[in-house]
Coordinates of C-alpha atoms in Angstrom, one line a residue:
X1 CA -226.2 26.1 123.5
X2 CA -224.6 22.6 122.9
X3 CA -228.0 21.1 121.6
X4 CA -228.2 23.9 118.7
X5 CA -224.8 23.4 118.2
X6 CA -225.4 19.8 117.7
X7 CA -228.8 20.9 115.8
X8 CA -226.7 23.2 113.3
X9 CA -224.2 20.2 112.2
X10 CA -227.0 17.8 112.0
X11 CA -228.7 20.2 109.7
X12 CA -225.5 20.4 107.8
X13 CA -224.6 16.5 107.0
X14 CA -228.0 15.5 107.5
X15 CA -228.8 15.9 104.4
X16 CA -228.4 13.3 101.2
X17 CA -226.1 15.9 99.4
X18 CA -224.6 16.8 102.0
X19 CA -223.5 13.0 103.2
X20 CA -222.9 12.4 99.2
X21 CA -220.5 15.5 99.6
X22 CA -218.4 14.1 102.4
X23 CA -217.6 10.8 100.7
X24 CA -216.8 12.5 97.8
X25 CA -214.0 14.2 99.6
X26 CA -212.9 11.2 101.4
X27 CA -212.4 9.1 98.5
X28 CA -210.4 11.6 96.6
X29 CA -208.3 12.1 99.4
X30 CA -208.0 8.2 100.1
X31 CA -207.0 7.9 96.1
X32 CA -204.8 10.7 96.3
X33 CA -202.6 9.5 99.6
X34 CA -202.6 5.8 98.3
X35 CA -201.3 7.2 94.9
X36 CA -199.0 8.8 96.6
X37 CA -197.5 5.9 98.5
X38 CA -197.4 3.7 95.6
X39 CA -195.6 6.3 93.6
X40 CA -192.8 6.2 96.4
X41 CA -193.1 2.4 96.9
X42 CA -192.0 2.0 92.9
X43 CA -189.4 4.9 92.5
X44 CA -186.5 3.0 91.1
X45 CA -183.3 3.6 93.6
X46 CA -179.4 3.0 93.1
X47 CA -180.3 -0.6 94.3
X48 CA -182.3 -1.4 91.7
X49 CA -180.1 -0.2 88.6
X50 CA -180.2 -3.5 87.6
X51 CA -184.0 -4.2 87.3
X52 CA -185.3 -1.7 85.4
X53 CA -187.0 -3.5 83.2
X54 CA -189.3 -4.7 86.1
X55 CA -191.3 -1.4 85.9
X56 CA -191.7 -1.3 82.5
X57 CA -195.5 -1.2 81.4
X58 CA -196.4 -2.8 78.4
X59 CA -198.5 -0.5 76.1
X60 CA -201.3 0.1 75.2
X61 CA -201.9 1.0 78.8
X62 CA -205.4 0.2 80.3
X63 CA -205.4 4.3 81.3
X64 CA -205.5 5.1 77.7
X65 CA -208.9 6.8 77.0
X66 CA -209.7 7.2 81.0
X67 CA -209.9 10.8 82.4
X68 CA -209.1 12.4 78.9
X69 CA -205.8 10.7 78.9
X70 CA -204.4 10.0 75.5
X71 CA -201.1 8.2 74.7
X72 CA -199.0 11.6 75.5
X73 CA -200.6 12.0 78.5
X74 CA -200.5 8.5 80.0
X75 CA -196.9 8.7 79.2
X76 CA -196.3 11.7 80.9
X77 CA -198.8 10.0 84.0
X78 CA -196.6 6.8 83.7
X79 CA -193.6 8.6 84.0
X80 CA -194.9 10.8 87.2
X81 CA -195.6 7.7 88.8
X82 CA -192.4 5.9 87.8
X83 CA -193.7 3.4 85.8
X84 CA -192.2 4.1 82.6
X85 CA -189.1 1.5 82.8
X86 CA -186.3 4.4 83.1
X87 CA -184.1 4.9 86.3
X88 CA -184.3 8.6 85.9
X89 CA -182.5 9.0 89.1
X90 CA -179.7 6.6 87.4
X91 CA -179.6 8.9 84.3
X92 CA -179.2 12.1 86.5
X93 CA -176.4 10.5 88.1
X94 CA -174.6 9.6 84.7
X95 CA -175.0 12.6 83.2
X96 CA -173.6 14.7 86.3
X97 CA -170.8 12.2 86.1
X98 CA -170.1 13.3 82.3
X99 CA -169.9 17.0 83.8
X100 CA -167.3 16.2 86.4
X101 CA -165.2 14.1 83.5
X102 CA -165.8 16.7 81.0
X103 CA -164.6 19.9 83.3
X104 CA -161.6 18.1 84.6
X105 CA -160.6 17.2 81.3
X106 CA -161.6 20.5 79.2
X107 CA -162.0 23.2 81.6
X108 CA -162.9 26.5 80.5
X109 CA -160.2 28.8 79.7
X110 CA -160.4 32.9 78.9
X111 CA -160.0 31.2 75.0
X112 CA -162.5 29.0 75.1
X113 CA -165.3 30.6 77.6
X114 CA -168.4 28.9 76.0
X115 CA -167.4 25.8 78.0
X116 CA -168.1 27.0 80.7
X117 CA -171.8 26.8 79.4
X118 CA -171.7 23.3 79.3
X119 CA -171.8 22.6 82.9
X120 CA -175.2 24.5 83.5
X121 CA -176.5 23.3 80.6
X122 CA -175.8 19.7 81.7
X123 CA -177.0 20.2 85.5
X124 CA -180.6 21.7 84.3
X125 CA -181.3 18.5 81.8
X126 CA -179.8 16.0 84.5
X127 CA -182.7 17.7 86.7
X128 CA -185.5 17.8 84.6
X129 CA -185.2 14.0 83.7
X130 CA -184.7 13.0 87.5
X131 CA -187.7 14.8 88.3
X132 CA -189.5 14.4 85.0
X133 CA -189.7 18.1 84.3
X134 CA -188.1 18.2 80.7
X135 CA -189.8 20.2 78.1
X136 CA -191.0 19.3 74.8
X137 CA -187.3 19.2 72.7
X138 CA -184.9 19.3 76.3
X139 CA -183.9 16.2 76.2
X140 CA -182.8 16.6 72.7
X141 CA -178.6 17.8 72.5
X142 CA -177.2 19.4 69.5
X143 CA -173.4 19.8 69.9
X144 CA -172.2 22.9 68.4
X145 CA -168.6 21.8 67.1
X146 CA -167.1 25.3 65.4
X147 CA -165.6 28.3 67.0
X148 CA -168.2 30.6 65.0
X149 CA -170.9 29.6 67.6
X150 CA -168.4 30.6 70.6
X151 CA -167.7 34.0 69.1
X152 CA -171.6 34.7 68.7
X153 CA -172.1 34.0 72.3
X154 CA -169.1 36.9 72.8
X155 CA -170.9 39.2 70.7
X156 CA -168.3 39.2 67.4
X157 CA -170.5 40.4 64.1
X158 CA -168.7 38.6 61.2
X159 CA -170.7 37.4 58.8
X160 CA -170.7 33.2 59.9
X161 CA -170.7 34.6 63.4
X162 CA -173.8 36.4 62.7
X163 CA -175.2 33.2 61.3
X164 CA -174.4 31.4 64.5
X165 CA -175.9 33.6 66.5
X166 CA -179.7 33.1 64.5
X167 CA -178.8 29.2 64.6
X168 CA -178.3 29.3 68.5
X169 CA -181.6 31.7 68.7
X170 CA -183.5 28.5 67.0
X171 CA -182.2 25.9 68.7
X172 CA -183.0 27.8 71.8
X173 CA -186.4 28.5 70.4
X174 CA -187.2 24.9 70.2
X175 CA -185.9 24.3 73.8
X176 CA -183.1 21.8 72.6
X177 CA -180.0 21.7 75.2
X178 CA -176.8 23.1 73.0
X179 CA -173.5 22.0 74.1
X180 CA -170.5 24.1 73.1
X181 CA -166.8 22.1 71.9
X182 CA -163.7 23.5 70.1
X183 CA -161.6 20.3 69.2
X184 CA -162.7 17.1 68.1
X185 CA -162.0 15.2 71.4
X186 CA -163.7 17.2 73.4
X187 CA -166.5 16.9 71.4
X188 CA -166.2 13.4 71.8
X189 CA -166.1 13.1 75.4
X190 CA -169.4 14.8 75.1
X191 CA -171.0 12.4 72.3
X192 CA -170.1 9.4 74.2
X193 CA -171.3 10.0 77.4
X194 CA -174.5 11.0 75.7
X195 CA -175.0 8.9 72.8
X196 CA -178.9 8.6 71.6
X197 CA -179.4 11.8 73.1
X198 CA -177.1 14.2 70.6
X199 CA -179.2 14.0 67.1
X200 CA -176.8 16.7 65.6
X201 CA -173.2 17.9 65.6
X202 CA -172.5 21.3 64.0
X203 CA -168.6 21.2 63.2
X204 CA -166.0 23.7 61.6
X205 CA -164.5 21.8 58.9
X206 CA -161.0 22.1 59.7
X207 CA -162.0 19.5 63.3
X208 CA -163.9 17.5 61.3
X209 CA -161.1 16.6 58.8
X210 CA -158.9 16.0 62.3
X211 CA -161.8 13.8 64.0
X212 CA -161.4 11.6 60.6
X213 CA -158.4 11.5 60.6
X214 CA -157.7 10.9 64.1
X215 CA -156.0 6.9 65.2
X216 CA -153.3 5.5 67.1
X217 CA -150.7 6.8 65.5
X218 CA -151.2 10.4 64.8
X219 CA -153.3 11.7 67.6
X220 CA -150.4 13.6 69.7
X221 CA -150.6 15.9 66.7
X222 CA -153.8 16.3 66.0
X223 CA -154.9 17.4 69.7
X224 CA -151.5 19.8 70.4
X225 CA -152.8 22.5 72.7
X226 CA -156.1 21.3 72.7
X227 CA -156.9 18.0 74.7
X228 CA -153.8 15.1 76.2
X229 CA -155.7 12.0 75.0
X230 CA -154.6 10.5 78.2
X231 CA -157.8 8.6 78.7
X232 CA -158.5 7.7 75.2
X233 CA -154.6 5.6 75.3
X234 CA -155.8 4.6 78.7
X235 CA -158.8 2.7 77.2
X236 CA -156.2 1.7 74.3
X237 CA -154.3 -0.2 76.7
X238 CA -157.2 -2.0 78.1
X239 CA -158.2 -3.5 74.7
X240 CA -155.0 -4.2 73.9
X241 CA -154.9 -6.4 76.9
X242 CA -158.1 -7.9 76.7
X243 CA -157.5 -8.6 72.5
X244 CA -154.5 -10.7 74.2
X245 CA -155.9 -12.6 77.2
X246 CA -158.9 -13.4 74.7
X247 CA -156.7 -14.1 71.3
X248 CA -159.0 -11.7 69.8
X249 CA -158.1 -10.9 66.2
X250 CA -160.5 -7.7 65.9
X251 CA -159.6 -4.7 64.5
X252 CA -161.2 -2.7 67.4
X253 CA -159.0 0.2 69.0
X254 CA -158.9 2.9 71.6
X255 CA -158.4 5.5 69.6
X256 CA -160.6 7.0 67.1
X257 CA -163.1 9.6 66.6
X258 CA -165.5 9.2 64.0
X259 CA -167.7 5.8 64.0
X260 CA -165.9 3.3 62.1
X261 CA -165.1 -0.4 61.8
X262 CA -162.8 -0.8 64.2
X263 CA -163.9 1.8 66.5
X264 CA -167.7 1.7 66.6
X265 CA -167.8 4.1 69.5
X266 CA -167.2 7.0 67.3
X267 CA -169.7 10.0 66.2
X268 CA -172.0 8.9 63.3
X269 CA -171.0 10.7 60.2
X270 CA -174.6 10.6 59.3
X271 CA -175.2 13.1 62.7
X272 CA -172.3 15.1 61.3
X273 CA -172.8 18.6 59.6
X274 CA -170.7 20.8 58.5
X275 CA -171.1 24.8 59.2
X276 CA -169.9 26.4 55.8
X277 CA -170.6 30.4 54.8
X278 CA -169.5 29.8 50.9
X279 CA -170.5 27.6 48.2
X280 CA -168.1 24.3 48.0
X281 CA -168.7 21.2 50.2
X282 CA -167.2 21.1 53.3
X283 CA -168.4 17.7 54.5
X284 CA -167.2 14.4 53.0
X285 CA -170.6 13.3 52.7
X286 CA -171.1 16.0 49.7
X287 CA -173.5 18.9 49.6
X288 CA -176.5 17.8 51.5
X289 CA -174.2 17.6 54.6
X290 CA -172.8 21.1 54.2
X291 CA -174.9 23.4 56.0
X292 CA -175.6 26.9 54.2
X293 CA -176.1 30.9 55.0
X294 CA -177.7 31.1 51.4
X295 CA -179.8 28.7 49.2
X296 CA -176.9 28.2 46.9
X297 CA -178.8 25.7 44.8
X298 CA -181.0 29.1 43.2
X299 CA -177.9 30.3 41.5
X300 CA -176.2 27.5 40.9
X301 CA -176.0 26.1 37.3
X302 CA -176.8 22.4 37.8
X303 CA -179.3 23.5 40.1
X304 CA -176.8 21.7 43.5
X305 CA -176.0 23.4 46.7
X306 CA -174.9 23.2 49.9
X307 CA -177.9 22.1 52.4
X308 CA -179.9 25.8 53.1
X309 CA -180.3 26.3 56.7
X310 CA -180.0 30.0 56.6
X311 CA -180.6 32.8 59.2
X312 CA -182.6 35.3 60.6
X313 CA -181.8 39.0 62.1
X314 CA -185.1 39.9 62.7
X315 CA -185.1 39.7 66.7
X316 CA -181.8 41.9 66.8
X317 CA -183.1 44.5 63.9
X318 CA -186.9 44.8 65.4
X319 CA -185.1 46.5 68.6
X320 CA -183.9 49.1 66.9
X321 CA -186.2 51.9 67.3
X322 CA -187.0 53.0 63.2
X323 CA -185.9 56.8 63.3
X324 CA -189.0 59.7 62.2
X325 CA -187.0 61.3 59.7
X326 CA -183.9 60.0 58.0
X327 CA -180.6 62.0 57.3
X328 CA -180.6 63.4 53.6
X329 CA -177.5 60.8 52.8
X330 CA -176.7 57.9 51.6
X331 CA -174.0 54.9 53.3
X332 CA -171.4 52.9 51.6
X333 CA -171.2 49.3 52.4
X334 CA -167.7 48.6 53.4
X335 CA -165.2 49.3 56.2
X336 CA -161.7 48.5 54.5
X337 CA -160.3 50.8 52.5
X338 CA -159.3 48.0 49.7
X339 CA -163.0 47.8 49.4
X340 CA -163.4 51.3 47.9
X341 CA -160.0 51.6 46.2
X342 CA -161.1 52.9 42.3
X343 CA -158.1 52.0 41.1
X344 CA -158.9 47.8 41.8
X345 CA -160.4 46.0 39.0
X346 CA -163.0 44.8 41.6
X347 CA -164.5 48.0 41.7
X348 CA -167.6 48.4 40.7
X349 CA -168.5 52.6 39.4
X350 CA -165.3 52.9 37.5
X351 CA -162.3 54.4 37.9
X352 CA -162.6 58.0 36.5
X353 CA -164.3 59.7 39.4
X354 CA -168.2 58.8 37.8
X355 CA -168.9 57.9 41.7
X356 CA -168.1 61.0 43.1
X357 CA -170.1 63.3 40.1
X358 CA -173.5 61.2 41.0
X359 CA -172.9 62.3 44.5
X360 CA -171.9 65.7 44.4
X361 CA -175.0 66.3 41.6
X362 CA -177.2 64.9 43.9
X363 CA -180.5 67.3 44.7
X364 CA -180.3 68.7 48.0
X365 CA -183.1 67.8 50.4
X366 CA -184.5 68.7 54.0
X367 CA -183.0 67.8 57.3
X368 CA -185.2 66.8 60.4
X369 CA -185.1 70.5 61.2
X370 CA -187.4 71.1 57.6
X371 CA -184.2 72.9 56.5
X372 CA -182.4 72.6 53.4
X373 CA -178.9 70.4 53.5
X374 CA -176.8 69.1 50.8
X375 CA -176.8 65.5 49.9
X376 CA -173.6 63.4 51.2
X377 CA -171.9 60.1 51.1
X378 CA -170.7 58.3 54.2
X379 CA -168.8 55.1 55.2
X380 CA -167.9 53.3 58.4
X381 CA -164.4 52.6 58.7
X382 CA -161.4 52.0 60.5
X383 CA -159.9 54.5 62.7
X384 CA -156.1 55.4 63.2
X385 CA -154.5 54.8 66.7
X386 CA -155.1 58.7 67.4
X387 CA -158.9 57.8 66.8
X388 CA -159.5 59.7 63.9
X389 CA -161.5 58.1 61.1
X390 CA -158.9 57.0 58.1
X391 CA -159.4 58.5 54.8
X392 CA -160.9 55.2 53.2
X393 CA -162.0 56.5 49.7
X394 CA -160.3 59.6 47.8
X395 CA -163.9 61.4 47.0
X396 CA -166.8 62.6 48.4
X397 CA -167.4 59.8 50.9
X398 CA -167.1 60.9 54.6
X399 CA -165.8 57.9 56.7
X400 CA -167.3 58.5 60.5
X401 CA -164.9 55.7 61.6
X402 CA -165.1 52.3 63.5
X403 CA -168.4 51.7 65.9
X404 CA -170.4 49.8 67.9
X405 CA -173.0 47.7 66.4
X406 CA -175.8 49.4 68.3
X407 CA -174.2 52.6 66.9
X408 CA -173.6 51.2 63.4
X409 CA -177.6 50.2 63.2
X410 CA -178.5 53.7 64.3
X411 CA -176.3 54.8 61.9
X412 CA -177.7 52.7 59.1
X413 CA -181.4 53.2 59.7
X414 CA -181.0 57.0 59.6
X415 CA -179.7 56.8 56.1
X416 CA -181.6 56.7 52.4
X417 CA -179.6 53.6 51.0
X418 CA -177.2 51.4 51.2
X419 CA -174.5 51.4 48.0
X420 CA -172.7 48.2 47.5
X421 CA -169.2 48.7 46.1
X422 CA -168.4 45.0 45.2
X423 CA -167.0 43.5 48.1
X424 CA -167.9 42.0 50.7
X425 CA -169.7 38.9 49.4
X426 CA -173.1 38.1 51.2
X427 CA -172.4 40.3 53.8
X428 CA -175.9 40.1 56.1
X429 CA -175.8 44.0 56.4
X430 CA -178.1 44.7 53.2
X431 CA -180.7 42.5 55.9
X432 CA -180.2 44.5 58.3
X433 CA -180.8 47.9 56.0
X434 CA -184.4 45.8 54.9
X435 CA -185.1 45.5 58.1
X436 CA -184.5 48.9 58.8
X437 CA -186.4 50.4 55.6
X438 CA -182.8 51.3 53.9
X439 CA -182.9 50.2 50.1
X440 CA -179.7 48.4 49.2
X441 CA -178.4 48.9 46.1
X442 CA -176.7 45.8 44.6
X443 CA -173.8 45.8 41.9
X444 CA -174.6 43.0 39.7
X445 CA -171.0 42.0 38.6
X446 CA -171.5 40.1 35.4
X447 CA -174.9 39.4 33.5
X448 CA -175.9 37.2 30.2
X449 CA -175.2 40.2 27.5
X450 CA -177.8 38.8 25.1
X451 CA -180.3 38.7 27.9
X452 CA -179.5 41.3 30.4
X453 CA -182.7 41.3 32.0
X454 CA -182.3 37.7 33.1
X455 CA -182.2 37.8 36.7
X456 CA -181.3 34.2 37.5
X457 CA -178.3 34.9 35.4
X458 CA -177.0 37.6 37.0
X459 CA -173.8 37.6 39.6
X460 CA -173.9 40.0 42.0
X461 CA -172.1 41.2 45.3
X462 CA -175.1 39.7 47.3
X463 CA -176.9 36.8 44.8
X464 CA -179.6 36.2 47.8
X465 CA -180.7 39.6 46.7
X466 CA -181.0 39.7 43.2
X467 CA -184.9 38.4 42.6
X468 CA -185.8 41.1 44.9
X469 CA -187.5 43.6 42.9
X470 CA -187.2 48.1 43.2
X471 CA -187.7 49.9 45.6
X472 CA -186.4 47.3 48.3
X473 CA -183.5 46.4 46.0
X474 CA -181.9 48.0 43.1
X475 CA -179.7 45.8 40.9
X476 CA -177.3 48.1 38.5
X477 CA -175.1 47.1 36.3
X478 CA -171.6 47.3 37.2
X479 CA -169.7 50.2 35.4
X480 CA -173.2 51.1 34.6
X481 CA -173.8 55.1 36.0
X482 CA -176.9 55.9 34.2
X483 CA -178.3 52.7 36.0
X484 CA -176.4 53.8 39.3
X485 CA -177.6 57.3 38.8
X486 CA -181.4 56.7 38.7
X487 CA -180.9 53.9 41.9
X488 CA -179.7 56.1 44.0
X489 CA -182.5 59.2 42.9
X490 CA -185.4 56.6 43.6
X491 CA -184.0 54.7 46.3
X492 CA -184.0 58.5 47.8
X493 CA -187.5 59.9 46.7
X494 CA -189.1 56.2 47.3
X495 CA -188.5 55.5 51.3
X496 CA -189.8 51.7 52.2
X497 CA -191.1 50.7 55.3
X498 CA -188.6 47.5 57.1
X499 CA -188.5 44.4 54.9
X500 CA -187.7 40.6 55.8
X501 CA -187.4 38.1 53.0
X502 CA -190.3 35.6 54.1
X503 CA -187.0 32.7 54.1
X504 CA -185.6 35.0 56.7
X505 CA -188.3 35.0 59.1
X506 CA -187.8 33.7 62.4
X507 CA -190.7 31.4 62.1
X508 CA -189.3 29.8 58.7
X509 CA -185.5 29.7 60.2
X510 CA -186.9 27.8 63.2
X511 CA -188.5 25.3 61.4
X512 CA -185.7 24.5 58.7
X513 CA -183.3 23.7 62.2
X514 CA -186.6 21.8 63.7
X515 CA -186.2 19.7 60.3
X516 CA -182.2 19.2 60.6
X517 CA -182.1 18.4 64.3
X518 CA -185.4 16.0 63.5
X519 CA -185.0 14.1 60.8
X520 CA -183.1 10.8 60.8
X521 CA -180.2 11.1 58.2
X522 CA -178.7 8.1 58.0
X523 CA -180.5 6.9 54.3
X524 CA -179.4 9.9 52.7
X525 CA -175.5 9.2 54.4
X526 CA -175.9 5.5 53.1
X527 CA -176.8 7.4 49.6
X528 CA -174.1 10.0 49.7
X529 CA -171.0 6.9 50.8
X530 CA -172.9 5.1 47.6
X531 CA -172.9 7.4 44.8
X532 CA -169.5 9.7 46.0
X533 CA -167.3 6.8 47.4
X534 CA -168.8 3.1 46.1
X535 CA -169.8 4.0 42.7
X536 CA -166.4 5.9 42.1
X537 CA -164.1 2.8 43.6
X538 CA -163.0 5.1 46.7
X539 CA -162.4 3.8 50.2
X540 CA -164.3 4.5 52.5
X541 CA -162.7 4.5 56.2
X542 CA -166.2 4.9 58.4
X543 CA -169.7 3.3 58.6
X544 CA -172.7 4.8 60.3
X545 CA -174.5 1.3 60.8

């Protein structure tokens, strides 16, 4: 039994293959273990925080070109192995360092829950880099510096909330690690503890004007009920002392928050944007640093605008199921009653009841039952402390009262059209009814009388609407019922399937924030401090170099 025993192994690795086989195997596993103990042999350590540099490879690396490898992947080998000249386990350390600073000095509170977002956030890209996990954009931080971007993440639907919320889906999209803040110092607490890391800062403009203005003397002020400054005085005191042991004449100070001479530990303006909804500059750095819902710049006269970042609602309209029939009716936009007071001269269908005779002579039409049903009006607005709807227009408009977005969309997609009324200005609901297949019919509140037809001339309620053409949108004349008459006819006997302007895609609002986090602003800040500041013989109290 032993002898064919032996017999049966012989005839297995007696063979040339067979023994070519077996060193094959050992080799690899050889490589592999040896790899392996090198890898742990050069893993930079606390002790060696200070000789970083020693594993730095110079490039191009010899493994360029071997195995497939090109310079991205060599990197990403280099790193694996520890080569790559960065303490990662150093950098992990610092950055879970920033989180304990940051929560003892701005811990969340029920006002300000989005920071309690920051810890996570900082804890997953603290790992990733110690382990050398990080995904393609991770390691990039975007620091979202206006309240807008905390009511998104609790679910509030105004119109710059709404905004926020695409701008966080992007940022998310391109796996960049967002960082909320709601007062300039926390902000900078943040900013310095991650320098080169943050390419962007999104700020309301009301903390940017305080981060500019912020110094020695004033800061008590500008942080009441926000932060205590306690460290920032702390580090004051320091310099103070070490500007008088040295007889240092510098201008250099503690306190500060925007980079400046003087304090060169500040944010860079040029990494500085402001998040505006309207048309004027919010940003001293002009227009181009003035982030925007709308491409402003299409309707503007001198062809200028705020910077068009712009937003998508095509991930929250898509869930809504479309409905198989709609109800024979048609929705207002507008939930205040001030919005569809006749007797304002911001009305748009004039004030002698003309509305309510296009709706009441409406043909009737079929419910989803196939039976016959008269044509109405609704609106959705507020509702009185007993919860009944309030009266919000004296006519034939039904107000169903106040709801919940997921309601309201139902609500909207089951209806013909959308009639705007005037106000509110580039409200994102008319989207929303695109999206849904709901024309929107848009009051165009003054036009060129010698060229009427002359789109680009035209203000309406919602001017990111108006080159849109029938059936999506309808643009009418205001005061104009014959126009208003036929609108709401075809809008009614010409359904639509759901529309998204092709700026409004997802894709397209991705890549205009891949372009802003991306792209190295700091020529066009040099250009903006030349032409609004230099060339006009103002000061100018910060520099970005």
């Amino acid at each position: 039994m032993y002898h064919k025993e032996t017999n049966l192994v012989h005839a297995i690795f007696g063979t040339r293959q067979s023994r070519l086989v077996a060193i094959s195997i050992t080799f690899l596993t050889t490589l592999f273990t040896l790899t392996l103990l090198f890898y742990l042999a050069i893993t930079p350590s606390t002790a060696f925080e200070d000789d970083v540099e020693a594993y730095h490879i110079p490039t191009p690396s010899p493994l360029e070109g071997v195995w497939g490898f090109g310079s991205d992947g060599v990197g990403k080998l280099k790193g694996w192995l520890g080569m790559d000249g960065r303490d990662r386990y150093a950098e992990a350390l610092q950055l879970r360092e920033l989180r304990s600073t940051f929560d003892q000095r701005y811990p969340a509170d029920p006002e300000r829950p989005a920071r309690s977002l920051n810890g996570p956030a900082l804890e997953r890209l603290a790992h990733c880099i110690e382990y050398n996990t990080c995904g393609k954009g991770e390691e990039t931080v975007v620091l979202l510096s206006s309240f807008h971007f905390i009511n998104a993440q609790q679910g509030r639907t105004g119109g710059e909330d709404i905004w926020a919320r695409s701008s966080i889906e992007a940022f998310t999209s391109l796996n960049y690690t967002l960082l909320y803040t709601t007062a300039p110092m926390d902000t900078l607490t943040l900013y310095q503890g991650l320098k080169d890391r943050v390419k962007l800062v999104i700020w309301e403009g009301t903390e940017l004007k305080s981060c500019l203005k912020r110094n020695e003397s004033n800061w008590k002020d500008l942080e009441i009920d926000h932060t205590p400054g306690k460290w920032q005085k702390a580090i004051n005191a320091q310099i103070q002392e070490e500007k008088k042991e040295s007889g240092e004449k510098s201008s250099r100070s503690g306190f500060g928050c925007i980079k400046r001479d003087g304090y060169e530990d500040g944010i860079p303006l040029s990494k500085s944007f402001t998040f505006h909804f309207w048309e004027g500059s919010e940003n001293p750095l002009g227009h181009g640093f003035t982030l925007a819902p709308e491409d402003f710049s299409q309707w503007s006269k001198d062809g200028t605008g705020n910077r068009y970042l712009g937003y998508s609602i095509e991930s929250r309209c898509k869930v809504i199921e479309l409905p198989s029939s709609r109800q024979h009716r048609g929705m207002v936009l507008g939930k205040r009653a001030q919005y569809l007071n006749a007797t304002l001269k911001d009305w748009m269908w004039r004030s002698d009841h003309s509305l309510d005779k296009l709706i009441t002579s409406m043909p009737s039409g079929l419910d989803k039952h196939g039976e016959e049903v008269e044509f109405e009006m609704i609106a959705t607005g507020g509702t009185t402390r007993d919860g009944v709807p309030e009266v919000l227009y004296d006519g034939p408009i039904r107000n169903l009262g106040t709801m919940q977005q997921d309601r309201w969309f139902q609500t909207l997609a089951e209806s013909k059209f959308l009639l705007g009324v005037g106000k509110p200005a580039l409200s994102p609901s008319p989207f929303d009814a695109l999206c849904f297949g709901v024309p929107f019919i848009n009051p165009i509140t003054w036009f060129d009388q010698t060229d009427p037809d002359n789109w680009t001339l035209w203000q309406t309620q919602h001017n990111g609407l108006r080159g849109i053409p029938a059936p999506y949108v309808y643009n009418v004349q205001k005061g104009n019922m014959e126009q208003l008459n036929q609108a709401m006819r075809d809008a009614v006997s010409n359904p639509i399937g759901r529309y998204i302007p092709p700026q409004m895609t997802r894709e397209a609002v991705m890549e205009r924030h891949r372009i802003l986090v991306e792209t190295d602003w700091t020529e066009q800040a040099e250009k903006a401090v030349e032409e609004l500041y230099i060339a006009k013989g103002r000061d100018v109290s910060y520099d970005d170099k």
